[in-house]
Coordinates of N, CA and C in Angstrom, one line a residue:
G73 N 11.8 18.2 -4.3 CA 10.7 18.5 -5.0 C 9.6 17.5 -4.7
K74 N 8.2 18.1 -5.1 CA 7.3 16.8 -5.0 C 6.6 16.5 -6.4
C75 N 6.2 15.2 -6.3 CA 5.8 14.6 -7.5 C 4.2 15.1 -7.6
D76 N 3.9 15.3 -8.5 CA 2.3 15.4 -9.0 C 1.7 14.3 -9.9
C77 N 1.2 13.3 -9.0 CA 1.0 11.9 -9.5 C -0.3 12.3 -10.4
N78 N -0.7 11.5 -11.1 CA -1.7 11.5 -12.0 C -3.0 10.6 -11.0
G79 N -4.4 10.7 -11.7 CA -5.3 10.1 -10.8 C -5.2 8.7 -10.5
T80 N -4.3 7.7 -10.7 CA -4.5 6.3 -10.4 C -3.3 6.1 -9.5
F81 N -2.4 7.0 -9.3 CA -1.1 6.7 -8.5 C -1.0 7.8 -7.2
C82 N -0.3 7.6 -6.2 CA -0.3 8.5 -5.2 C 1.3 8.0 -4.5
G83 N 1.4 8.5 -3.6 CA 2.8 8.3 -2.5 C 3.8 9.3 -3.2
K84 N 5.0 9.0 -2.5 CA 5.7 9.9 -2.5 C 6.9 10.2 -3.6
F85 N 6.6 9.2 -4.4 CA 7.1 9.1 -5.7 C 6.2 8.5 -6.7
C86 N 4.9 8.4 -6.7 CA 3.8 8.2 -7.6 C 4.1 6.9 -7.9
D87 N 4.5 6.0 -7.0 CA 4.8 4.5 -7.1 C 3.8 3.5 -6.7
V88 N 2.7 4.1 -6.1 CA 1.8 3.6 -5.3 C 0.3 3.6 -6.0
V89 N 0.0 2.6 -6.4 CA -1.8 2.6 -7.1 C -2.9 3.1 -6.0
I90 N -3.5 4.0 -6.3 CA -4.7 4.2 -5.2 C -5.5 3.1 -5.2
D91 N -6.2 2.6 -4.0 CA -7.1 1.8 -3.9 C -8.3 2.3 -4.4
N92 N -9.0 1.0 -5.2 CA -10.2 1.5 -6.2 C -11.4 1.3 -5.2
V93 N -11.3 0.9 -4.2 CA -12.1 0.8 -3.1 C -12.5 1.7 -2.2
T94 N -11.6 2.0 -1.5 CA -11.4 3.2 -0.7 C -11.3 4.6 -1.3
G95 N -10.6 4.7 -2.6 CA -10.2 5.8 -2.9 C -9.0 6.5 -2.2
R96 N -8.4 5.9 -1.2 CA -7.0 6.1 -0.3 C -5.8 5.8 -0.8
C97 N -4.9 6.3 -0.9 CA -3.7 6.0 -1.0 C -3.0 4.9 -0.2
Q98 N -2.7 3.9 -0.5 CA -2.4 2.5 0.5 C -0.9 2.4 0.2
S99 N -0.5 3.5 1.1 CA 1.3 3.5 1.1 C 2.1 2.7 1.7
C100 N 1.4 1.8 2.6 CA 2.3 0.9 3.6 C 2.4 -0.5 2.9
P101 N 3.2 -1.2 3.3 CA 3.5 -2.4 2.4 C 2.3 -3.4 2.4
L102 N 1.4 -3.7 3.5 CA 0.5 -4.1 3.6 C -0.7 -3.5 4.3
I103 N -2.0 -4.0 3.9 CA -3.2 -3.6 4.2 C -3.5 -3.5 5.8
G104 N -4.2 -2.8 6.4 CA -4.0 -2.6 7.7 C -3.0 -2.2 8.6
Q105 N -1.8 -1.8 7.8 CA -0.8 -1.3 8.7 C -1.2 0.4 8.6
F106 N -0.8 1.2 9.6 CA -0.6 2.9 9.4 C 0.1 3.5 10.2
G107 N 0.1 4.9 9.9 CA 1.1 5.5 10.6 C 2.2 6.2 9.5
P108 N 2.8 7.0 10.4 CA 3.7 7.7 9.0 C 4.9 6.6 8.8
N109 N 5.4 5.8 9.9 CA 6.2 4.5 9.5 C 5.7 3.3 9.3
C110 N 4.3 3.2 9.0 CA 3.5 2.2 8.9 C 3.8 0.9 10.0
D111 N 4.0 1.3 11.0 CA 4.7 0.7 12.2 C 3.4 0.3 13.3
Q112 N 2.3 0.5 12.7 CA 1.0 0.2 14.0 C 0.2 -0.5 12.8
Q113 N -0.7 -1.3 13.5 CA -1.7 -2.4 12.9 C -3.1 -2.0 13.4
C114 N -4.0 -2.3 12.3 CA -5.3 -1.7 12.7 C -5.9 -3.1 13.5
L115 N -6.9 -2.5 14.5 CA -7.3 -3.5 15.4 C -8.9 -3.8 14.6
C116 N -9.3 -3.5 13.8 CA -10.9 -3.6 13.4 C -11.0 -5.1 13.0
D117 N -12.2 -5.4 13.3 CA -12.8 -6.5 12.9 C -13.0 -6.5 11.4
A118 N -12.0 -7.2 10.5 CA -11.8 -6.8 9.1 C -13.4 -7.5 8.3
N119 N -14.1 -8.3 9.0 CA -15.1 -8.5 8.2 C -16.2 -7.9 8.4
H120 N -16.3 -6.9 9.4 CA -17.4 -6.0 9.4 C -16.8 -4.4 9.6
S121 N -15.8 -4.3 8.8 CA -15.3 -2.8 9.0 C -14.2 -2.6 7.8
T122 N -14.0 -1.2 7.7 CA -12.8 -1.2 7.0 C -12.1 -0.1 7.5
C123 N -10.8 -0.5 7.8 CA -9.9 0.4 8.7 C -9.3 1.9 8.0
V124 N -9.2 2.6 8.5 CA -8.5 4.0 7.7 C -6.8 3.8 8.1
D125 N -6.3 3.2 7.1 CA -5.1 2.5 7.1 C -4.2 3.6 6.2
G126 N -3.1 3.1 5.9 CA -2.0 3.9 5.3 C -1.3 4.6 6.1
K127 N -0.3 5.7 5.4 CA 0.8 6.4 6.0 C -0.2 7.7 6.5
S128 N -1.1 8.1 6.0 CA -1.9 9.3 6.6 C -2.8 8.8 7.6
G129 N -3.3 7.3 7.8 CA -4.4 6.7 8.1 C -4.0 6.9 9.6
D130 N -5.2 6.8 10.6 CA -4.9 7.0 11.7 C -5.7 5.5 12.7
G131 N -5.8 4.4 12.0 CA -6.3 3.3 12.5 C -7.9 3.2 13.0
T132 N -8.7 4.5 12.7 CA -10.3 4.2 12.7 C -11.0 3.3 12.1
C133 N -11.8 2.5 12.9 CA -12.7 1.8 12.3 C -14.1 2.3 11.8
E134 N -14.1 2.2 10.6 CA -15.6 2.3 9.8 C -16.3 1.5 9.7
C135 N -17.3 1.2 10.5 CA -18.3 0.0 10.5 C -19.2 0.0 9.1
H136 N -19.2 -1.4 9.1 CA -20.3 -1.6 8.0 C -21.7 -1.3 8.7
R137 N -22.7 -1.5 7.9 CA -24.1 -1.4 8.4 C -24.5 -2.4 9.0
G138 N -25.1 -2.1 10.4 CA -25.5 -3.3 11.3 C -24.2 -3.7 12.1
W139 N -23.2 -2.8 12.5 CA -22.3 -3.3 13.2 C -21.9 -2.2 14.0
S140 N -21.2 -1.9 15.3 CA -21.0 -0.9 16.0 C -20.0 -1.5 16.8
G141 N -19.1 -0.4 17.6 CA -18.3 -0.2 18.6 C -16.9 0.1 18.1
R142 N -16.1 0.4 19.0 CA -15.0 0.7 18.8 C -14.2 -0.1 17.4
Y143 N -14.3 -1.3 17.4 CA -13.3 -2.3 16.7 C -14.7 -2.7 15.7
C144 N -15.9 -2.2 15.9 CA -17.0 -3.1 14.9 C -17.2 -4.5 15.0
N145 N -17.3 -4.8 16.1 CA -17.2 -6.2 16.4 C -18.8 -6.5 17.3
I146 N -19.7 -5.4 17.3 CA -20.6 -5.5 18.3 C -21.6 -5.6 17.1
S147 N -22.8 -6.5 16.8 CA -23.6 -6.9 16.1 C -24.8 -5.9 16.6
C148 N -25.6 -4.9 15.8 CA -26.6 -3.9 16.2 C -27.8 -5.0 16.3
P149 N -28.7 -4.8 17.6 CA -30.1 -5.4 17.8 C -30.7 -5.7 16.3
G150 N -30.8 -4.8 15.6 CA -31.7 -4.9 14.5 C -30.9 -5.2 13.4
G151 N -29.7 -5.4 13.3 CA -29.0 -6.3 12.5 C -28.9 -5.2 10.7
S152 N -28.8 -5.4 9.7 CA -28.2 -4.4 9.0 C -29.8 -3.4 8.6
A153 N -31.1 -4.2 8.8 CA -32.1 -3.5 8.5 C -32.5 -2.6 9.6
T154 N -32.0 -2.4 10.8 CA -32.3 -1.3 11.6 C -31.2 -1.2 12.4
P155 N -29.8 -0.6 11.4 CA -28.5 -0.2 12.0 C -28.3 1.0 13.3
C156 N -27.5 0.4 14.1 CA -27.2 1.2 15.2 C -26.2 2.3 15.0
S157 N -25.4 2.3 13.9 CA -24.5 2.8 13.6 C -24.1 2.8 12.1
D158 N -23.2 3.6 11.4 CA -22.8 3.5 9.9 C -21.4 3.9 10.2
H159 N -20.8 4.2 11.4 CA -19.3 4.5 11.1 C -18.7 4.2 12.8

């Protein structure tokens, strides 16, 4: 069967607390891991982005304002005042 978790828990057995920052189910043992088996590691710049992690994540980097590039490690010329990307 499938567990029907309440609003603060998720995961196969409703034993994982939903991340209150991202709103996603962080069902891997460590932040920054992703994939069905949690065997892949995010390569995003942790200071300038958020990784789409967890068992349902794909490792995509979501850049903070003022940062760009695949891993969000490129500073936009205008900084956060004139960002080149928000994703």
